[in-house]
PDB file of C-alpha atoms in Angstrom:
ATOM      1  CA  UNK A   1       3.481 -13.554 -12.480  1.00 54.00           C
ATOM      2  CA  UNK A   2       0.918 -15.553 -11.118  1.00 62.00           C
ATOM      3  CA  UNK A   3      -2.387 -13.771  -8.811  1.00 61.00           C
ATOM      4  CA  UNK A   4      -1.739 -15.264  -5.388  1.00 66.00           C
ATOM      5  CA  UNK A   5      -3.924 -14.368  -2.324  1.00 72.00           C
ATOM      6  CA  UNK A   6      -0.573 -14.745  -0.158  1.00 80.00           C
ATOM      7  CA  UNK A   7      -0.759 -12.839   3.208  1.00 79.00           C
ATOM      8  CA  UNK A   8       2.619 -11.136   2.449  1.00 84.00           C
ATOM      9  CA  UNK A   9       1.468  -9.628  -0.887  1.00 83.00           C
ATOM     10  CA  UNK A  10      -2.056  -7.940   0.569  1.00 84.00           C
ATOM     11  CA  UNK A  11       0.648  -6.410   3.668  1.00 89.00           C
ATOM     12  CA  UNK A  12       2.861  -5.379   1.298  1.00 91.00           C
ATOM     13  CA  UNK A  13      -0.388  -3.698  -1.298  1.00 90.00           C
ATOM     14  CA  UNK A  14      -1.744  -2.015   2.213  1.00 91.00           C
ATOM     15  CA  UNK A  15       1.236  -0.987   3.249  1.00 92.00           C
ATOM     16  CA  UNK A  16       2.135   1.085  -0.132  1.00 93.00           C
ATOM     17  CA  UNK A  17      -1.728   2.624   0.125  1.00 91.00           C
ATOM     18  CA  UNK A  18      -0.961   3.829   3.590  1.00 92.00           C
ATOM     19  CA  UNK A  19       1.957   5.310   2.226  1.00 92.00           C
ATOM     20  CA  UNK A  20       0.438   6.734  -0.409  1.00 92.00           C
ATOM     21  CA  UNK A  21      -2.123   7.950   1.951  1.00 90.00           C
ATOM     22  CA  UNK A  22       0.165   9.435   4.333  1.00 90.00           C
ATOM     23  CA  UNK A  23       2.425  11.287   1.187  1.00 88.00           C
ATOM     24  CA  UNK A  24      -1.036  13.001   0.173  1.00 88.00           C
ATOM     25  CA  UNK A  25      -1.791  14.299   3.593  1.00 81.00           C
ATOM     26  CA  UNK A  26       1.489  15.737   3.817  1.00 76.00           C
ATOM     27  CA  UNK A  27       1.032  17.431   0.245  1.00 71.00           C
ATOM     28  CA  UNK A  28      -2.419  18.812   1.037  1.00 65.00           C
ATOM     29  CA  UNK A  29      -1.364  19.544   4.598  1.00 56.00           C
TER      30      UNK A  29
END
């Protein structure tokens, strides 16, 4: 695997965090 600043890859990291994000809400809701 080599580090690569490609667009795609950053969407994809941000859109696991948001998911993340939006899972912990839910727990501590």
């Amino acid at each position: 695997m080599t580090p690569s600043r490609s667009p795609e890859r950053n969407r994809s990291i941000l859109y696991h965090g948001l998911w993340i994000l939006r899972n912990s809400a839910c727990l501590y809701d």
